[in-house]
Coordinates of C-alpha atoms and ligand atoms in Angstrom, one line a residue:
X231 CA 15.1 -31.5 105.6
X232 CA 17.8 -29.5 103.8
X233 CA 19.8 -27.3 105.8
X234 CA 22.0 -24.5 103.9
X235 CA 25.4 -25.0 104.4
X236 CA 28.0 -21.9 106.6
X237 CA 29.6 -19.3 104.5
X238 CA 33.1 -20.0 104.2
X239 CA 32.5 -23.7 103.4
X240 CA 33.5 -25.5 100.1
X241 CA 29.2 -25.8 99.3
X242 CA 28.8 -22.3 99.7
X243 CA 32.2 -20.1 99.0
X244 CA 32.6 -16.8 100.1
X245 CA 31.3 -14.9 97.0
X246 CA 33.7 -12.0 96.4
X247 CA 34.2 -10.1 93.4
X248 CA 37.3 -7.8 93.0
X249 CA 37.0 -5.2 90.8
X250 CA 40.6 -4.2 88.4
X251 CA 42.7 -7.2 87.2
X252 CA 46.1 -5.7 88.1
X253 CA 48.4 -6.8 90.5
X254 CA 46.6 -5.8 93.5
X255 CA 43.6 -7.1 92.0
X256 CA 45.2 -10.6 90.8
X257 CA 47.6 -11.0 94.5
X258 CA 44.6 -10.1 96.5
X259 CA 42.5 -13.3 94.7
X260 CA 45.3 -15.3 95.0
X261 CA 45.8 -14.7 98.9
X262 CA 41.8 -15.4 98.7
X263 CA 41.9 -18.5 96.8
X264 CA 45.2 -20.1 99.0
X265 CA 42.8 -20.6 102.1
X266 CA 41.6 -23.2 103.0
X267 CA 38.6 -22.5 105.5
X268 CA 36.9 -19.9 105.0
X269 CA 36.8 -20.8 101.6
X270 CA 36.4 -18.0 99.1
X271 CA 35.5 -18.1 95.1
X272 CA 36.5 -15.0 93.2
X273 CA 35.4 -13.0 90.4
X274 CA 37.8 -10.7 88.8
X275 CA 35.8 -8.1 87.1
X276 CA 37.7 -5.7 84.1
X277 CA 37.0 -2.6 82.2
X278 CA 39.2 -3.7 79.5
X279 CA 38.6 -7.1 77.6
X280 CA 42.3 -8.2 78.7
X281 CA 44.0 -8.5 82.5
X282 CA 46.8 -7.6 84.0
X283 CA 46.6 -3.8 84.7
X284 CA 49.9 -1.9 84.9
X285 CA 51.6 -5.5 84.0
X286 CA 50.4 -4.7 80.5
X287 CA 49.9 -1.2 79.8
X288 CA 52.0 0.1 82.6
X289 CA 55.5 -1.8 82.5
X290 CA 57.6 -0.4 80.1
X291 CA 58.0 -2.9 76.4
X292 CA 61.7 -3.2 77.1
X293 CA 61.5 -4.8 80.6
X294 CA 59.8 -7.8 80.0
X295 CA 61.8 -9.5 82.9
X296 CA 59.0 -7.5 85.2
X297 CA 56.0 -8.6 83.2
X298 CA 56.9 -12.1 83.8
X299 CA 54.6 -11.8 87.3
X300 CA 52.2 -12.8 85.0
X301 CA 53.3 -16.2 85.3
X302 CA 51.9 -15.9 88.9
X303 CA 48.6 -14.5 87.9
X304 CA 47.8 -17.1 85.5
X305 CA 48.4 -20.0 88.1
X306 CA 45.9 -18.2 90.0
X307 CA 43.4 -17.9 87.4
X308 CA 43.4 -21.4 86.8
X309 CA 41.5 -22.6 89.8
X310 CA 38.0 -23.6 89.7
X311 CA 37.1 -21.4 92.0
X312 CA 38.3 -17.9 89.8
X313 CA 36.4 -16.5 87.1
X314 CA 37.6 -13.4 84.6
X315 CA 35.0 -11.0 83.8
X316 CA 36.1 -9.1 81.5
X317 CA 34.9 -6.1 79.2
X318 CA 32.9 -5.2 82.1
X319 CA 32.9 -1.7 83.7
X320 CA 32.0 -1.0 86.8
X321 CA 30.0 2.1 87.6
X322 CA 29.0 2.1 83.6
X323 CA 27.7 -1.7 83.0
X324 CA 27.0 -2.7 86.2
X325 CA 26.7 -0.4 89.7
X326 CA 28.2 -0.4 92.9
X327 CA 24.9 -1.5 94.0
X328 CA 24.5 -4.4 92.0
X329 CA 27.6 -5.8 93.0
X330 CA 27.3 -5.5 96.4
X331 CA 23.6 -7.1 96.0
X332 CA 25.5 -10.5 94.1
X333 CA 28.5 -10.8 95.9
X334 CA 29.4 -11.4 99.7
X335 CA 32.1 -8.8 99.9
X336 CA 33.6 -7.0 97.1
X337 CA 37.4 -5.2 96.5
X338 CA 38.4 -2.4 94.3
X339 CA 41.7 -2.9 93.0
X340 CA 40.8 0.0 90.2
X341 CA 44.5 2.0 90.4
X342 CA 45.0 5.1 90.0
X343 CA 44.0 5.9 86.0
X344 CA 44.8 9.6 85.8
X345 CA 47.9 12.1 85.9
X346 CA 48.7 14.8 88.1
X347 CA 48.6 18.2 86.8
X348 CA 51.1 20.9 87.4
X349 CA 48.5 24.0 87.6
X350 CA 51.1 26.5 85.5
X351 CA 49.9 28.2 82.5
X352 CA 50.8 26.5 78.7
X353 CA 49.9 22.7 80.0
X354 CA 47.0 22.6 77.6
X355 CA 49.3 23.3 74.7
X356 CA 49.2 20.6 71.7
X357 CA 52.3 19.1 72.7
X358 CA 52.5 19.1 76.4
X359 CA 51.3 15.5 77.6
X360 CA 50.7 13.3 80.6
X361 CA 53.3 10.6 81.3
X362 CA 50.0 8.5 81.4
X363 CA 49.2 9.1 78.0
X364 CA 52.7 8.7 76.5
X365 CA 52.9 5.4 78.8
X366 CA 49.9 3.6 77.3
X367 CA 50.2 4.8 74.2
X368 CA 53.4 3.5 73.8
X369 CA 52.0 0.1 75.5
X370 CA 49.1 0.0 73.2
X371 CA 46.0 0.8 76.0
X372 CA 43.0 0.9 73.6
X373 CA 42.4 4.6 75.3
X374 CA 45.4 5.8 74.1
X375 CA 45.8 4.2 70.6
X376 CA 44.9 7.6 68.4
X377 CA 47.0 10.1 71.2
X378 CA 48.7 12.7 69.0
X379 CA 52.2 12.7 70.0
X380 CA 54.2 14.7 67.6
X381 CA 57.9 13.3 67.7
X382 CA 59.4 15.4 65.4
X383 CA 61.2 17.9 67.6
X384 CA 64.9 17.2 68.6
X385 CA 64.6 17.8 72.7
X386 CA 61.6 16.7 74.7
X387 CA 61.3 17.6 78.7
X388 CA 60.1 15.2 81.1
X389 CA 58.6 17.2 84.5
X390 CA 59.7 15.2 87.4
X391 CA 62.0 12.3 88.3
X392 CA 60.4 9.1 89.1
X393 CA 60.5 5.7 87.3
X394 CA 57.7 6.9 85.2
X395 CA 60.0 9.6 84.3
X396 CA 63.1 7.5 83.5
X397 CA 60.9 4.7 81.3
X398 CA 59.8 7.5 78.9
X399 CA 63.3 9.0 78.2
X400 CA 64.2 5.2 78.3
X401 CA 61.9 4.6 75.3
X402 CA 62.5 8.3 73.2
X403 CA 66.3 7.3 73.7
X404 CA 66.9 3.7 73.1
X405 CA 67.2 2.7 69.6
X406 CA 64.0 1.6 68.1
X407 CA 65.8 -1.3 66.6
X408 CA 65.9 -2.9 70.1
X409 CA 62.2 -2.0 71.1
X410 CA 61.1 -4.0 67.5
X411 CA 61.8 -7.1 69.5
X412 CA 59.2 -6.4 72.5
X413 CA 55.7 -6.1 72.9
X414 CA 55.5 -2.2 72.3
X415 CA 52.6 -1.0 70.1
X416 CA 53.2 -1.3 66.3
X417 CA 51.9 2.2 65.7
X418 CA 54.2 3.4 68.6
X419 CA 57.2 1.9 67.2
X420 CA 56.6 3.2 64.1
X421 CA 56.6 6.5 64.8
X422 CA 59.7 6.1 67.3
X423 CA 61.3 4.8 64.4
X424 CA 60.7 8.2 62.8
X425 CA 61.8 10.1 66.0
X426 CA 63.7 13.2 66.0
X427 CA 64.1 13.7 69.5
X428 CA 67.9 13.3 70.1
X429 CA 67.5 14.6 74.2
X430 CA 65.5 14.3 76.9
X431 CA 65.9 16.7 79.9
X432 CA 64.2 15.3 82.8
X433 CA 63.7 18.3 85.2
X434 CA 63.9 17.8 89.2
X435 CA 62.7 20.5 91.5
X436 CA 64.6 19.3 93.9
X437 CA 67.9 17.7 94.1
X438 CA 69.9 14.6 93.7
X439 CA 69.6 12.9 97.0
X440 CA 65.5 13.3 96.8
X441 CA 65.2 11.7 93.1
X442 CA 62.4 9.6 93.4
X443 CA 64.1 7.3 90.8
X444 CA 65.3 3.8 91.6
X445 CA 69.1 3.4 90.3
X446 CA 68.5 0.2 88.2
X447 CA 66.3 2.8 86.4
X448 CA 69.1 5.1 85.5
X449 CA 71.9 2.4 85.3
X450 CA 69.4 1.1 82.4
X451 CA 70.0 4.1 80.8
X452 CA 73.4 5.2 81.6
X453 CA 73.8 1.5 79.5
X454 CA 72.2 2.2 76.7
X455 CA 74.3 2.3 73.2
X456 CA 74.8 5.7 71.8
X457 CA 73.2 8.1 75.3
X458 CA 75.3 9.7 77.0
X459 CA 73.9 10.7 80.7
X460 CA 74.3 14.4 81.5
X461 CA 74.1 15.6 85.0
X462 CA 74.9 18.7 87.2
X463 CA 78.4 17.9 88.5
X464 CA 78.0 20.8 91.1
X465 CA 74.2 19.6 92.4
X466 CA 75.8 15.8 92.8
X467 CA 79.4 16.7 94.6
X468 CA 77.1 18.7 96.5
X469 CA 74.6 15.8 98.1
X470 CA 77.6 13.4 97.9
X471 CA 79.0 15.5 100.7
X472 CA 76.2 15.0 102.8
X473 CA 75.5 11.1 102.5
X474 CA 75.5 9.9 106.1
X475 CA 71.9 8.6 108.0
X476 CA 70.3 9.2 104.5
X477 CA 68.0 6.4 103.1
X478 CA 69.9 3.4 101.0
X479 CA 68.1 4.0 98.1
X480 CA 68.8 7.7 98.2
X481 CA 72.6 7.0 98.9
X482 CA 72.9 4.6 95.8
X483 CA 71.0 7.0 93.7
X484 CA 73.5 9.8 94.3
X485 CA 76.9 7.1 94.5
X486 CA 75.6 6.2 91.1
X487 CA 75.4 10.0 89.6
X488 CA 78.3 10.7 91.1
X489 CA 80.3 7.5 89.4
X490 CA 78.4 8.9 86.1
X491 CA 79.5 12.4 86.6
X492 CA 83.3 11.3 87.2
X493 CA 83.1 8.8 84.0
X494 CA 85.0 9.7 81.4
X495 CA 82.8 11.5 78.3
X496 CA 81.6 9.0 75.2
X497 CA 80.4 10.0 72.1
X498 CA 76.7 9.5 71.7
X499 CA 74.2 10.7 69.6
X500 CA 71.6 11.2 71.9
X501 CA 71.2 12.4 75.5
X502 CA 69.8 12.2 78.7
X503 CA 70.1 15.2 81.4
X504 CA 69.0 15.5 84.3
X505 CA 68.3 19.3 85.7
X506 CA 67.8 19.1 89.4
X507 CA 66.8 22.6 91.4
X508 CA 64.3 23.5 88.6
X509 CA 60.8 24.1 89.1
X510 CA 58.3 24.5 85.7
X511 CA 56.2 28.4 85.9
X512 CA 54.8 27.9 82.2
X513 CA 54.9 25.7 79.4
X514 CA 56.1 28.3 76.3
X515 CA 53.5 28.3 73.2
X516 CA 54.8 29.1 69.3
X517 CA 51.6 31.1 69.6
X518 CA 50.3 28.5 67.1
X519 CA 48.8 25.9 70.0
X520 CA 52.4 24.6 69.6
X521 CA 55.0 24.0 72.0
X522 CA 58.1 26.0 71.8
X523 CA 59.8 25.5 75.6
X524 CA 59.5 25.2 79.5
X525 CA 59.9 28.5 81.7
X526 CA 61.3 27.2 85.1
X527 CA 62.8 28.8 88.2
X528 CA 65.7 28.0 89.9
X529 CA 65.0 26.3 93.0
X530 CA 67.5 26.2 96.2
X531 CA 67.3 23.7 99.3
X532 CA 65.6 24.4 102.5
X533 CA 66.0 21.9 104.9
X534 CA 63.6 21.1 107.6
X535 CA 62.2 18.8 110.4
X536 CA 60.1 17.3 107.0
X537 CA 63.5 16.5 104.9
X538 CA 64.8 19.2 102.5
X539 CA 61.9 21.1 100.0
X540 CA 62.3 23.3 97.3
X541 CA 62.4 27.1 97.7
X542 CA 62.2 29.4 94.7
X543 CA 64.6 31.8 94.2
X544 CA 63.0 34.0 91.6
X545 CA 65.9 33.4 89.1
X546 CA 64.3 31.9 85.9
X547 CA 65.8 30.5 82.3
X548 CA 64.0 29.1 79.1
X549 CA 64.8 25.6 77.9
X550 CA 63.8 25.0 74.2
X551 CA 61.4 21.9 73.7
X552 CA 59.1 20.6 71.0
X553 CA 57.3 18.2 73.6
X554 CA 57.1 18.5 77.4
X555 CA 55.4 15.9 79.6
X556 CA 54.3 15.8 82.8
X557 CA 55.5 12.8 85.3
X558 CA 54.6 13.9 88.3
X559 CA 52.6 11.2 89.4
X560 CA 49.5 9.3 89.0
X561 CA 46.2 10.5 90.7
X562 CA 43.1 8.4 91.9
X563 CA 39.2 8.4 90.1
X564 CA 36.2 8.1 91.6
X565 CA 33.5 5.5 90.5
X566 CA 29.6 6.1 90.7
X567 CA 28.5 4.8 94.3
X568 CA 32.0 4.6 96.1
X569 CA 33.3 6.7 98.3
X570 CA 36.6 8.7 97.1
X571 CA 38.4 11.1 98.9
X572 CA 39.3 13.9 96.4
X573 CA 41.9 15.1 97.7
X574 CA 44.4 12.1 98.0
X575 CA 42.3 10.7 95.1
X576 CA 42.5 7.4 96.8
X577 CA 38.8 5.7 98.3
X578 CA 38.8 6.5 101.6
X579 CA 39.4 3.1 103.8
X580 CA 41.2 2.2 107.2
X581 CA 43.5 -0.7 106.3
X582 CA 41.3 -1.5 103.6
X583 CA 37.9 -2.0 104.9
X584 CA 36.4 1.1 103.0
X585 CA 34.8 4.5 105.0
X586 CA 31.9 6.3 104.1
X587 CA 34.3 9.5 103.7
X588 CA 38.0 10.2 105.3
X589 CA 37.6 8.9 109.0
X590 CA 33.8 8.3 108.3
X591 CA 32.1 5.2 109.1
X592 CA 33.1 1.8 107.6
X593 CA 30.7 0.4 104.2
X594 CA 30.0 -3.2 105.4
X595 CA 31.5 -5.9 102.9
X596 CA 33.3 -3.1 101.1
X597 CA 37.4 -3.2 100.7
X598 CA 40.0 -1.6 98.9
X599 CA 43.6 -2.8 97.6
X600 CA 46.4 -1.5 95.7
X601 CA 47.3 2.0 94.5
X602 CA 43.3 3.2 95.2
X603 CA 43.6 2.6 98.8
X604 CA 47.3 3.7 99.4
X605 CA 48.2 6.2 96.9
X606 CA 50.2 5.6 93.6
X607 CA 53.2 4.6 95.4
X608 CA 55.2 1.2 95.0
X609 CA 56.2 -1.4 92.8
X610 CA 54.5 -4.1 91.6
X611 CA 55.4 -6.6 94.6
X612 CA 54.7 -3.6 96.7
X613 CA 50.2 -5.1 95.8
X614 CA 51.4 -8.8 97.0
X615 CA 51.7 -7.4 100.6
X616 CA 48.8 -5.0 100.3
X617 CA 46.8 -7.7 98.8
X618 CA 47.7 -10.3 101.2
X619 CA 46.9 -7.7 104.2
X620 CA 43.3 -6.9 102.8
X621 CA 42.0 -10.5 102.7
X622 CA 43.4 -11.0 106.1
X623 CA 40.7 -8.3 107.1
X624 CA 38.3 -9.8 104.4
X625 CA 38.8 -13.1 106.1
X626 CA 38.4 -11.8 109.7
X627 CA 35.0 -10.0 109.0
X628 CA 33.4 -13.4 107.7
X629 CA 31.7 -13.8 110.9
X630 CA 29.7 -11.2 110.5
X631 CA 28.3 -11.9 106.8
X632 CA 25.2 -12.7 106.6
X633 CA 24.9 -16.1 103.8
X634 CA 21.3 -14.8 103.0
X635 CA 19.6 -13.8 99.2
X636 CA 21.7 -17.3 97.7
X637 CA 19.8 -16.8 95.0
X638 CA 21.4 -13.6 94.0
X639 CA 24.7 -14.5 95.2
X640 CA 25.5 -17.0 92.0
X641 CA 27.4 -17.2 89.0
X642 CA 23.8 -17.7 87.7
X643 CA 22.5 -14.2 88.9
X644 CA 25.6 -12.6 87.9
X645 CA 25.6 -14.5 84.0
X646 CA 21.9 -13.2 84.0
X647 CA 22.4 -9.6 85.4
X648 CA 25.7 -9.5 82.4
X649 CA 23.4 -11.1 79.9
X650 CA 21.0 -8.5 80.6
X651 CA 23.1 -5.9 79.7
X652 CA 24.2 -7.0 76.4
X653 CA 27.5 -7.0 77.1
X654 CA 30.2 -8.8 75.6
X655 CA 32.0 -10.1 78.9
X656 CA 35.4 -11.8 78.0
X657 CA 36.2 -15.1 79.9
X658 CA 39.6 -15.9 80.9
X659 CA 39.5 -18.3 77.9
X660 CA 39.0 -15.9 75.7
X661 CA 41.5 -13.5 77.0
X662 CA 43.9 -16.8 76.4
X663 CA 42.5 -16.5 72.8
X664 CA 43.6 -13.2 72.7
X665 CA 47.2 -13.8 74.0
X666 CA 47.7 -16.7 71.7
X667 CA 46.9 -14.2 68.7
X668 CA 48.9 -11.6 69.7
X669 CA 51.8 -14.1 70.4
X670 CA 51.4 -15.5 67.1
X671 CA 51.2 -11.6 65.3
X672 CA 54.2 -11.0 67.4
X673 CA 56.5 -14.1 66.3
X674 CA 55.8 -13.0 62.6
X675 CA 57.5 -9.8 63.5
X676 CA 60.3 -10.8 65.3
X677 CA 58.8 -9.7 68.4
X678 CA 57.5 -11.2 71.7
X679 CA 53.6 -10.0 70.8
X680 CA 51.9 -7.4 68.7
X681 CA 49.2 -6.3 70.7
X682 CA 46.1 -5.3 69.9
X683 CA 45.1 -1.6 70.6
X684 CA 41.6 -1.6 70.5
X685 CA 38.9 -3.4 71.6
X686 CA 36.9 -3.7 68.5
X687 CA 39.5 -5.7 67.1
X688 CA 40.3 -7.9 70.4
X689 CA 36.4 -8.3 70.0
X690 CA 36.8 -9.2 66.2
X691 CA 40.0 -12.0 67.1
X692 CA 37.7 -13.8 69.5
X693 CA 34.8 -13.8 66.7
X694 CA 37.6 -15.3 64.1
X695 CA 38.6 -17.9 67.0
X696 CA 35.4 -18.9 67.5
X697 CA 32.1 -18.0 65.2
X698 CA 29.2 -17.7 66.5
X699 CA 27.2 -20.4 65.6
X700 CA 24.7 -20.1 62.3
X701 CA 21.1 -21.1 63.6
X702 CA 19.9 -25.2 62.3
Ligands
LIG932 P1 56.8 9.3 91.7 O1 57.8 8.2 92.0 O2 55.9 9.7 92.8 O3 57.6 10.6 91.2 C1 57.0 11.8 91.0 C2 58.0 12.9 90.7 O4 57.3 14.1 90.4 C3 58.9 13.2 91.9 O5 60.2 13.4 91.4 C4 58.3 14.5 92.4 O6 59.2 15.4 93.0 C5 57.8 15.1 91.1 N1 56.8 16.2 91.3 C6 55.6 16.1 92.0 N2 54.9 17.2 91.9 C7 55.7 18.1 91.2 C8 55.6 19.4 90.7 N3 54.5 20.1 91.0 N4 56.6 20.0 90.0 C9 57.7 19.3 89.7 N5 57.9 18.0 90.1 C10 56.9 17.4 90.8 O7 55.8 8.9 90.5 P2 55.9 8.1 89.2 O8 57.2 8.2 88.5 O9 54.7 8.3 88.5 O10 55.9 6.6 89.8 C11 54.8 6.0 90.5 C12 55.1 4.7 91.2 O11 55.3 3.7 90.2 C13 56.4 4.8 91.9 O12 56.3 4.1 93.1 C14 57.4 4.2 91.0 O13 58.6 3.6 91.7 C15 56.6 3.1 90.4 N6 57.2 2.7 89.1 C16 58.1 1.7 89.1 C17 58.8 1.3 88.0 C18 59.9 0.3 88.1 O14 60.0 -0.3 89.1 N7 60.6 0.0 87.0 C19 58.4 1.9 86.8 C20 57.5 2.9 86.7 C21 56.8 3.3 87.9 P3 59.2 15.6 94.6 O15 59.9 14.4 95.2 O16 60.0 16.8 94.8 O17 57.8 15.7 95.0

């Protein structure tokens, strides 16, 4: 008599499929795949025919040093117990529904796709752009490949002062000589090589000590040949006054502006300033859908139990601009059949395990990881923690899985339930198919790849690499 061997053990895995190869997706497999009892298998499913997430289309070209995580991922990938799904949507090629019917547990790891809006009149103008856009365009994500950024101005404004912020006027400002040697998008480069944009004013509603920047971010810049870094020497002497009992970060952030601000002036051809106490009201149109400037409104400091905030003070100015983007932050979507709270565009979960609504009742087998269950927040090492902290819950609710329907929970089921759908799913073999192209395109060039930016011609290399065979 055959008897069916306990969830959890090496005959009969924990079936979990995690949905978004980023980093939470990929550290979240790999704290999965390190235990040894219960023993899990993983399936990474991906929108996109290629992993990585924000590794790839997130990380700006010219700090590869950061994208080498992926060194990490890949030893994961390789165990026999990990398979890449790829070219796979969730919510679109297969539902919620069907996943949770194959697997044992499953874990969105989906990020947070979209960009914050500012709400002021003018942001629908030609030229005024998400950071999001400008970002994958520039890092050649297939959905951004035709985006119509018009360079040809001579001073672009970035809205807020993140990292996000600081890697775009990184890219409009270095030269495009040293971006030919990284991975960024060929059509991207090309059209940076063509640039006119000579400054970028990256505007801060609030002031020095509350930049959300990191410093290596603006020492990056404050390096680069030929940019000068223009700050408000009043707005920094001002928080370097008040450094005691504020946070590390903060203090290095302002001890850096302020050693820029007493450096002595370089000549440079281009420029980055930052305009802290400055809060957008309308993005200024040519009246031909074209963008001519930014109205803003000087802001002044109130400080409260909360930290210091912005306050109006109903004094406004006009800075000229042929492009303004937005950086104020990425923002959650929701997917057909899982729960999402709107308003912190996050799905709602309590350390992880995903709720039925915002303090609503937990959705049995259901998890969720990385910048869709804490907010877009974080660096990349910021998902190893995260993902190591949602399959310690995965692991403690084993117990309570039931090992029943086998015959649904298998990489047969799940092959059928893909083949059904026509789809062309991408293995992790071929997405090393795909590397090894785009590795090879890139040496020609001089550069560490040349990525592909769609994924009809992604589909196309992986039909060159391996024909389909001609029937006897
Ligand atoms: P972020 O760090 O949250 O910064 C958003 C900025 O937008 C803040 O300066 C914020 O100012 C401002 N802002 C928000 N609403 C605004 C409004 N209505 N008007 C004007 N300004 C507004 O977001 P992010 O730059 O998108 O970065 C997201 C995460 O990715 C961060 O954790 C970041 O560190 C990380 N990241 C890291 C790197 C790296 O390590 N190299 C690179 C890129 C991104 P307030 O503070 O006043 O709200």
């Amino acid at each position: 008599m055959s008897t069916t061997p306990p969830l959890g053990s090496p005959q009969r895995p924990v079936r979990v499929a995690v949905v978004g190869a980023g980093p939470a997706g990929f550290f979240t497999a790999e704290a999965l795949l390190k235990r040894d009892a219960p023993v899990f298998s993983v399936d990474l499913v991906e929108r996109l025919p290629t992993p990585f997430g924000l590794v790839r289309a997130g990380v700006a070209p010219d700090h590869q040093k950061i994208k080498g995580v992926t060194k990490t991922f890949e030893k994961t990938a390789k165990s026999d117990r990990f398979r890449f799904i790829g070219n796979v949507e969730v919510g679109k090629d297969v539902s919620a529904a069907e996943l949770a019917a194959h697997y044992d547990q499953v874990v969105y790891a989906v990020g947070s796709a979209v960009d914050r809006r500012l709400g002021i009149p003018g942001e629908e103008l030609r030229d005024c752009h998400p950071a999001t856009a400008f970002v994958g365009w520039y890092n050649a994500h297939p959905d951004f490949r035709d985006f119509p950024f018009d360079l040809s101005a001579t001073r672009a404004i970035v809205v807020g002062v993140g990292n996000v912020a600081l890697d775009i006027a990184r890219v409009l400002l270095r030269s495009p000589e040293e971006l030919a040697k990284t991975d960024i998008a060929g059509q991207a480069l090309e059209q940076l090589r063509t640039s006119r944009v000579r400054e970028v004013v990256v505007v801060a509603r609030r002031g020095p000590a509350q930049a959300a920047f990191t410093p290596s971010e603006l020492r990056d810049i404050a390096a680069l040949a030929g940019v000068a870094v223009k700050l408000d020497t009043a707005a920094v002497e001002a928080d370097a006054e008040h450094l005691d009992g504020i946070e590390p970060q903060a203090r290095k952030n302002v001890e850096l502006m302020l050693s820029l601000v007493r450096a002595a002036p370089h000549d440079a051809e281009r420029t980055l300033r930052l305009e802290f106490w400055a809060s957008p009201v309308e993005v200024l149109g040519d009246g031909r859908d074209r963008v001519r400037g930014l109205r803003l409104e000087r802001t002044e400091p109130v400080r409260g139990p909360d930290g210091v905030k912005a306050r109006g003070t109903g004094q406004h100015f006009e800075l000229d601009a042929g492009l303004v983007f937005r950086s104020i932050g990425y923002f959650g979507s929701p997917l057909p059949g899982v729960p999402f709270d709107a308003k912190a565009g996050i799905i709602p979960n309590v350390d992880g395990r995903v709720t039925e609504s915002p303090g609503g009742a937990v959705r049995k087998a259901t998890y969720a990881v990385g910048w869709i269950r804490r907010g877009p927040l974080g660096v990349i090492g910021t998902n190893k923690a995260d993902g190591v902290a949602v399959a310690e819950r995965m692991v403690e609710d084993v117990p309570g899985l039931m090992a029943a329907s086998d015959a649904a929970r298998s990489h047969a089921a799940v092959d059928a339930l893909l083949a059904s759908r026509k789809l062309r799913v991408t293995s992790y073999a071929a997405w090393s198919a795909i590397d090894a192209v785009e590795v090879a395109a890139g040496q020609d060039r001089g550069k560490v790849r040349e990525k592909f930016t769609s994924v009809e011609e992604m589909m196309n290399a992986l039909l060159r690499a391996a024909p389909p065979r001609e029937p006897d």
